């Protein structure tokens, strides 16, 4: 469904970031190493995305390369 997102990093959280894509903020869970790789707030980032569906929630997981996303 969602395979990739490109947008501006508007917030950093422990284990996640908020990526503004066309005015919509997506919370994407990322490994700590990926957060450090992407840069500070205000930078443009592109993430490969895995959408994890559960019975009562949807979560996005992101990485900058397919191997990291597969983990």
PDB file of N, CA and C in Angstrom:
ATOM      1  N   UNK A   1       0.824  -1.188   0.000  1.00  0.00           N
ATOM      2  CA  UNK A   1       0.000   0.000   0.000  1.00  0.00           C
ATOM      3  C   UNK A   1       0.873   1.259   0.000  1.00  0.00           C
ATOM      4  N   UNK A   2       1.651   1.482   1.053  1.00  0.00           N
ATOM      5  CA  UNK A   2       2.595   2.599   1.094  1.00  0.00           C
ATOM      6  C   UNK A   2       3.981   1.971   1.007  1.00  0.00           C
ATOM      7  N   UNK A   3       4.748   2.326  -0.017  1.00  0.00           N
ATOM      8  CA  UNK A   3       6.057   1.727  -0.223  1.00  0.00           C
ATOM      9  C   UNK A   3       7.197   2.703   0.035  1.00  0.00           C
ATOM     10  N   UNK A   4       6.926   4.007  -0.130  1.00  0.00           N
ATOM     11  CA  UNK A   4       7.987   4.997   0.034  1.00  0.00           C
ATOM     12  C   UNK A   4       7.354   6.341   0.374  1.00  0.00           C
ATOM     13  N   UNK A   5       8.041   7.107   1.231  1.00  0.00           N
ATOM     14  CA  UNK A   5       7.602   8.457   1.564  1.00  0.00           C
ATOM     15  C   UNK A   5       8.785   9.407   1.453  1.00  0.00           C
ATOM     16  N   UNK A   6       8.549  10.585   0.883  1.00  0.00           N
ATOM     17  CA  UNK A   6       9.541  11.648   0.834  1.00  0.00           C
ATOM     18  C   UNK A   6       8.908  12.897   1.411  1.00  0.00           C
ATOM     19  N   UNK A   7       9.568  13.501   2.382  1.00  0.00           N
ATOM     20  CA  UNK A   7       9.027  14.703   2.998  1.00  0.00           C
ATOM     21  C   UNK A   7      10.022  15.338   3.937  1.00  0.00           C
ATOM     22  N   UNK A   8       9.536  16.269   4.727  1.00  0.00           N
ATOM     23  CA  UNK A   8      10.364  17.024   5.656  1.00  0.00           C
ATOM     24  C   UNK A   8      10.245  16.446   7.061  1.00  0.00           C
ATOM     25  N   UNK A   9      11.376  16.262   7.717  1.00  0.00           N
ATOM     26  CA  UNK A   9      11.373  15.787   9.097  1.00  0.00           C
ATOM     27  C   UNK A   9      10.932  16.944   9.992  1.00  0.00           C
ATOM     28  N   UNK A  10       9.801  16.777  10.674  1.00  0.00           N
ATOM     29  CA  UNK A  10       9.277  17.857  11.507  1.00  0.00           C
ATOM     30  C   UNK A  10       9.351  17.550  13.003  1.00  0.00           C
ATOM     31  N   UNK A  11       9.607  16.299  13.365  1.00  0.00           N
ATOM     32  CA  UNK A  11       9.750  15.943  14.782  1.00  0.00           C
ATOM     33  C   UNK A  11      10.528  14.646  14.896  1.00  0.00           C
ATOM     34  N   UNK A  12      11.289  14.550  15.967  1.00  0.00           N
ATOM     35  CA  UNK A  12      12.024  13.325  16.280  1.00  0.00           C
ATOM     36  C   UNK A  12      11.537  12.804  17.617  1.00  0.00           C
ATOM     37  N   UNK A  13      11.278  11.521  17.678  1.00  0.00           N
ATOM     38  CA  UNK A  13      10.847  10.857  18.903  1.00  0.00           C
ATOM     39  C   UNK A  13      11.781   9.682  19.142  1.00  0.00           C
ATOM     40  N   UNK A  14      11.711   9.096  20.305  1.00  0.00           N
ATOM     41  CA  UNK A  14      12.523   7.920  20.561  1.00  0.00           C
ATOM     42  C   UNK A  14      12.022   6.769  19.696  1.00  0.00           C
ATOM     43  N   UNK A  15      12.826   6.377  18.730  1.00  0.00           N
ATOM     44  CA  UNK A  15      12.471   5.265  17.856  1.00  0.00           C
ATOM     45  C   UNK A  15      11.540   5.619  16.717  1.00  0.00           C
ATOM     46  N   UNK A  16      11.265   6.908  16.511  1.00  0.00           N
ATOM     47  CA  UNK A  16      10.343   7.298  15.435  1.00  0.00           C
ATOM     48  C   UNK A  16      10.612   8.738  15.024  1.00  0.00           C
ATOM     49  N   UNK A  17      10.027   9.113  13.915  1.00  0.00           N
ATOM     50  CA  UNK A  17      10.059  10.501  13.469  1.00  0.00           C
ATOM     51  C   UNK A  17       8.735  10.829  12.807  1.00  0.00           C
ATOM     52  N   UNK A  18       8.462  12.120  12.706  1.00  0.00           N
ATOM     53  CA  UNK A  18       7.268  12.577  11.998  1.00  0.00           C
ATOM     54  C   UNK A  18       7.753  13.184  10.685  1.00  0.00           C
ATOM     55  N   UNK A  19       7.232  12.661   9.585  1.00  0.00           N
ATOM     56  CA  UNK A  19       7.604  13.112   8.257  1.00  0.00           C
ATOM     57  C   UNK A  19       6.405  13.817   7.637  1.00  0.00           C
ATOM     58  N   UNK A  20       6.584  15.095   7.312  1.00  0.00           N
ATOM     59  CA  UNK A  20       5.512  15.878   6.694  1.00  0.00           C
ATOM     60  C   UNK A  20       5.577  15.660   5.184  1.00  0.00           C
ATOM     61  N   UNK A  21       4.535  15.067   4.653  1.00  0.00           N
ATOM     62  CA  UNK A  21       4.447  14.787   3.218  1.00  0.00           C
ATOM     63  C   UNK A  21       3.192  15.472   2.693  1.00  0.00           C
ATOM     64  N   UNK A  22       3.372  16.582   2.022  1.00  0.00           N
ATOM     65  CA  UNK A  22       2.226  17.297   1.451  1.00  0.00           C
ATOM     66  C   UNK A  22       1.233  17.771   2.493  1.00  0.00           C
ATOM     67  N   UNK A  23       1.722  18.152   3.675  1.00  0.00           N
ATOM     68  CA  UNK A  23       0.838  18.651   4.714  1.00  0.00           C
ATOM     69  C   UNK A  23       0.260  17.587   5.630  1.00  0.00           C
ATOM     70  N   UNK A  24       0.609  16.334   5.407  1.00  0.00           N
ATOM     71  CA  UNK A  24       0.153  15.235   6.267  1.00  0.00           C
ATOM     72  C   UNK A  24       1.364  14.711   7.027  1.00  0.00           C
ATOM     73  N   UNK A  25       1.268  14.614   8.347  1.00  0.00           N
ATOM     74  CA  UNK A  25       2.371  14.120   9.167  1.00  0.00           C
ATOM     75  C   UNK A  25       2.242  12.632   9.398  1.00  0.00           C
ATOM     76  N   UNK A  26       3.244  11.897   8.969  1.00  0.00           N
ATOM     77  CA  UNK A  26       3.273  10.442   9.156  1.00  0.00           C
ATOM     78  C   UNK A  26       4.275  10.105  10.244  1.00  0.00           C
ATOM     79  N   UNK A  27       3.841   9.363  11.265  1.00  0.00           N
ATOM     80  CA  UNK A  27       4.770   8.853  12.279  1.00  0.00           C
ATOM     81  C   UNK A  27       5.349   7.559  11.721  1.00  0.00           C
ATOM     82  N   UNK A  28       6.665   7.533  11.582  1.00  0.00           N
ATOM     83  CA  UNK A  28       7.361   6.379  11.028  1.00  0.00           C
ATOM     84  C   UNK A  28       8.350   5.873  12.062  1.00  0.00           C
ATOM     85  N   UNK A  29       8.228   4.620  12.452  1.00  0.00           N
ATOM     86  CA  UNK A  29       9.165   3.998  13.384  1.00  0.00           C
ATOM     87  C   UNK A  29      10.435   3.652  12.615  1.00  0.00           C
ATOM     88  N   UNK A  30      11.576   4.091  13.146  1.00  0.00           N
ATOM     89  CA  UNK A  30      12.860   3.846  12.484  1.00  0.00           C
ATOM     90  C   UNK A  30      13.903   3.443  13.524  1.00  0.00           C
ATOM     91  N   UNK A  31      14.886   2.642  13.111  1.00  0.00           N
ATOM     92  CA  UNK A  31      15.996   2.328  14.019  1.00  0.00           C
ATOM     93  C   UNK A  31      16.794   3.593  14.341  1.00  0.00           C
ATOM     94  N   UNK A  32      17.463   3.592  15.477  1.00  0.00           N
ATOM     95  CA  UNK A  32      18.249   4.754  15.902  1.00  0.00           C
ATOM     96  C   UNK A  32      19.289   5.142  14.861  1.00  0.00           C
ATOM     97  N   UNK A  33      19.925   4.165  14.243  1.00  0.00           N
ATOM     98  CA  UNK A  33      20.932   4.437  13.227  1.00  0.00           C
ATOM     99  C   UNK A  33      20.363   5.175  12.024  1.00  0.00           C
ATOM    100  N   UNK A  34      19.134   4.868  11.671  1.00  0.00           N
ATOM    101  CA  UNK A  34      18.482   5.541  10.542  1.00  0.00           C
ATOM    102  C   UNK A  34      18.201   6.991  10.911  1.00  0.00           C
ATOM    103  N   UNK A  35      17.754   7.243  12.138  1.00  0.00           N
ATOM    104  CA  UNK A  35      17.519   8.629  12.575  1.00  0.00           C
ATOM    105  C   UNK A  35      18.785   9.451  12.452  1.00  0.00           C
ATOM    106  N   UNK A  36      19.902   8.905  12.888  1.00  0.00           N
ATOM    107  CA  UNK A  36      21.170   9.621  12.831  1.00  0.00           C
ATOM    108  C   UNK A  36      21.603   9.863  11.386  1.00  0.00           C
ATOM    109  N   UNK A  37      21.303   8.940  10.511  1.00  0.00           N
ATOM    110  CA  UNK A  37      21.671   9.028   9.104  1.00  0.00           C
ATOM    111  C   UNK A  37      20.883  10.106   8.368  1.00  0.00           C
ATOM    112  N   UNK A  38      19.645  10.360   8.786  1.00  0.00           N
ATOM    113  CA  UNK A  38      18.760  11.262   8.052  1.00  0.00           C
ATOM    114  C   UNK A  38      19.053  12.738   8.283  1.00  0.00           C
ATOM    115  N   UNK A  39      19.567  13.085   9.429  1.00  0.00           N
ATOM    116  CA  UNK A  39      19.863  14.489   9.666  1.00  0.00           C
ATOM    117  C   UNK A  39      18.855  15.148  10.596  1.00  0.00           C
ATOM    118  N   UNK A  40      19.000  16.473  10.769  1.00  0.00           N
ATOM    119  CA  UNK A  40      18.206  17.214  11.752  1.00  0.00           C
ATOM    120  C   UNK A  40      16.804  17.558  11.246  1.00  0.00           C
ATOM    121  N   UNK A  41      16.042  18.190  12.128  1.00  0.00           N
ATOM    122  CA  UNK A  41      14.712  18.687  11.763  1.00  0.00           C
ATOM    123  C   UNK A  41      14.829  19.628  10.567  1.00  0.00           C
ATOM    124  N   UNK A  42      13.833  19.602   9.716  1.00  0.00           N
ATOM    125  CA  UNK A  42      13.810  20.480   8.558  1.00  0.00           C
ATOM    126  C   UNK A  42      14.446  19.887   7.317  1.00  0.00           C
ATOM    127  N   UNK A  43      15.172  18.788   7.456  1.00  0.00           N
ATOM    128  CA  UNK A  43      15.790  18.136   6.308  1.00  0.00           C
ATOM    129  C   UNK A  43      14.757  17.314   5.546  1.00  0.00           C
ATOM    130  N   UNK A  44      14.967  17.185   4.258  1.00  0.00           N
ATOM    131  CA  UNK A  44      14.124  16.322   3.431  1.00  0.00           C
ATOM    132  C   UNK A  44      14.664  14.904   3.530  1.00  0.00           C
ATOM    133  N   UNK A  45      13.773  13.948   3.679  1.00  0.00           N
ATOM    134  CA  UNK A  45      14.169  12.549   3.801  1.00  0.00           C
ATOM    135  C   UNK A  45      13.283  11.676   2.927  1.00  0.00           C
ATOM    136  N   UNK A  46      13.867  10.609   2.441  1.00  0.00           N
ATOM    137  CA  UNK A  46      13.121   9.590   1.710  1.00  0.00           C
ATOM    138  C   UNK A  46      13.294   8.275   2.449  1.00  0.00           C
ATOM    139  N   UNK A  47      12.176   7.635   2.759  1.00  0.00           N
ATOM    140  CA  UNK A  47      12.200   6.367   3.483  1.00  0.00           C
ATOM    141  C   UNK A  47      11.427   5.302   2.728  1.00  0.00           C
ATOM    142  N   UNK A  48      11.996   4.109   2.682  1.00  0.00           N
ATOM    143  CA  UNK A  48      11.247   2.944   2.227  1.00  0.00           C
ATOM    144  C   UNK A  48      10.348   2.557   3.389  1.00  0.00           C
ATOM    145  N   UNK A  49       9.130   2.148   3.096  1.00  0.00           N
ATOM    146  CA  UNK A  49       8.128   1.961   4.149  1.00  0.00           C
ATOM    147  C   UNK A  49       7.563   0.543   4.151  1.00  0.00           C
ATOM    148  N   UNK A  50       7.379   0.035   5.349  1.00  0.00           N
ATOM    149  CA  UNK A  50       6.606  -1.196   5.566  1.00  0.00           C
ATOM    150  C   UNK A  50       5.384  -0.805   6.385  1.00  0.00           C
ATOM    151  N   UNK A  51       4.200  -1.076   5.874  1.00  0.00           N
ATOM    152  CA  UNK A  51       2.954  -0.806   6.595  1.00  0.00           C
ATOM    153  C   UNK A  51       2.547  -2.071   7.330  1.00  0.00           C
ATOM    154  N   UNK A  52       2.536  -1.990   8.657  1.00  0.00           N
ATOM    155  CA  UNK A  52       2.164  -3.141   9.483  1.00  0.00           C
ATOM    156  C   UNK A  52       0.733  -2.953   9.967  1.00  0.00           C
ATOM    157  N   UNK A  53      -0.149  -3.842   9.529  1.00  0.00           N
ATOM    158  CA  UNK A  53      -1.569  -3.765   9.905  1.00  0.00           C
ATOM    159  C   UNK A  53      -1.865  -4.731  11.038  1.00  0.00           C
ATOM    160  N   UNK A  54      -2.525  -4.221  12.044  1.00  0.00           N
ATOM    161  CA  UNK A  54      -3.013  -5.050  13.143  1.00  0.00           C
ATOM    162  C   UNK A  54      -4.513  -4.862  13.222  1.00  0.00           C
ATOM    163  N   UNK A  55      -5.132  -5.635  14.047  1.00  0.00           N
ATOM    164  CA  UNK A  55      -6.585  -5.559  14.171  1.00  0.00           C
ATOM    165  C   UNK A  55      -7.062  -4.164  14.557  1.00  0.00           C
ATOM    166  N   UNK A  56      -6.297  -3.471  15.420  1.00  0.00           N
ATOM    167  CA  UNK A  56      -6.760  -2.183  15.923  1.00  0.00           C
ATOM    168  C   UNK A  56      -5.812  -1.014  15.638  1.00  0.00           C
ATOM    169  N   UNK A  57      -4.786  -1.211  14.809  1.00  0.00           N
ATOM    170  CA  UNK A  57      -3.896  -0.095  14.484  1.00  0.00           C
ATOM    171  C   UNK A  57      -3.093  -0.374  13.222  1.00  0.00           C
ATOM    172  N   UNK A  58      -2.558   0.708  12.669  1.00  0.00           N
ATOM    173  CA  UNK A  58      -1.672   0.643  11.525  1.00  0.00           C
ATOM    174  C   UNK A  58      -0.387   1.365  11.911  1.00  0.00           C
ATOM    175  N   UNK A  59       0.759   0.750  11.666  1.00  0.00           N
ATOM    176  CA  UNK A  59       2.029   1.367  11.998  1.00  0.00           C
ATOM    177  C   UNK A  59       2.928   1.356  10.776  1.00  0.00           C
ATOM    178  N   UNK A  60       3.704   2.431  10.620  1.00  0.00           N
ATOM    179  CA  UNK A  60       4.655   2.536   9.531  1.00  0.00           C
ATOM    180  C   UNK A  60       6.060   2.325  10.078  1.00  0.00           C
ATOM    181  N   UNK A  61       6.837   1.511   9.397  1.00  0.00           N
ATOM    182  CA  UNK A  61       8.232   1.298   9.724  1.00  0.00           C
ATOM    183  C   UNK A  61       9.054   1.723   8.528  1.00  0.00           C
ATOM    184  N   UNK A  62      10.143   2.447   8.771  1.00  0.00           N
ATOM    185  CA  UNK A  62      10.914   2.976   7.673  1.00  0.00           C
ATOM    186  C   UNK A  62      12.395   2.696   7.769  1.00  0.00           C
ATOM    187  N   UNK A  63      13.049   2.714   6.603  1.00  0.00           N
ATOM    188  CA  UNK A  63      14.497   2.530   6.497  1.00  0.00           C
ATOM    189  C   UNK A  63      14.948   3.192   5.213  1.00  0.00           C
ATOM    190  N   UNK A  64      16.246   3.385   5.106  1.00  0.00           N
ATOM    191  CA  UNK A  64      16.785   4.036   3.910  1.00  0.00           C
ATOM    192  C   UNK A  64      17.234   3.032   2.865  1.00  0.00           C
ATOM    193  N   UNK A  65      17.280   1.747   3.221  1.00  0.00           N
ATOM    194  CA  UNK A  65      17.683   0.732   2.236  1.00  0.00           C
ATOM    195  C   UNK A  65      16.867  -0.544   2.468  1.00  0.00           C
ATOM    196  N   UNK A  66      16.710  -1.342   1.418  1.00  0.00           N
ATOM    197  CA  UNK A  66      15.874  -2.548   1.525  1.00  0.00           C
ATOM    198  C   UNK A  66      16.345  -3.551   2.579  1.00  0.00           C
ATOM    199  N   UNK A  67      17.646  -3.695   2.750  1.00  0.00           N
ATOM    200  CA  UNK A  67      18.154  -4.671   3.726  1.00  0.00           C
ATOM    201  C   UNK A  67      17.744  -4.302   5.149  1.00  0.00           C
ATOM    202  N   UNK A  68      17.860  -3.033   5.494  1.00  0.00           N
ATOM    203  CA  UNK A  68      17.459  -2.576   6.836  1.00  0.00           C
ATOM    204  C   UNK A  68      15.951  -2.711   7.018  1.00  0.00           C
ATOM    205  N   UNK A  69      15.191  -2.410   5.989  1.00  0.00           N
ATOM    206  CA  UNK A  69      13.738  -2.524   6.080  1.00  0.00           C
ATOM    207  C   UNK A  69      13.323  -3.978   6.292  1.00  0.00           C
ATOM    208  N   UNK A  70      14.033  -4.903   5.691  1.00  0.00           N
ATOM    209  CA  UNK A  70      13.705  -6.332   5.825  1.00  0.00           C
ATOM    210  C   UNK A  70      13.887  -6.828   7.250  1.00  0.00           C
ATOM    211  N   UNK A  71      14.778  -6.176   8.012  1.00  0.00           N
ATOM    212  CA  UNK A  71      14.985  -6.591   9.407  1.00  0.00           C
ATOM    213  C   UNK A  71      13.754  -6.299  10.214  1.00  0.00           C
TER     214      UNK A  71
END
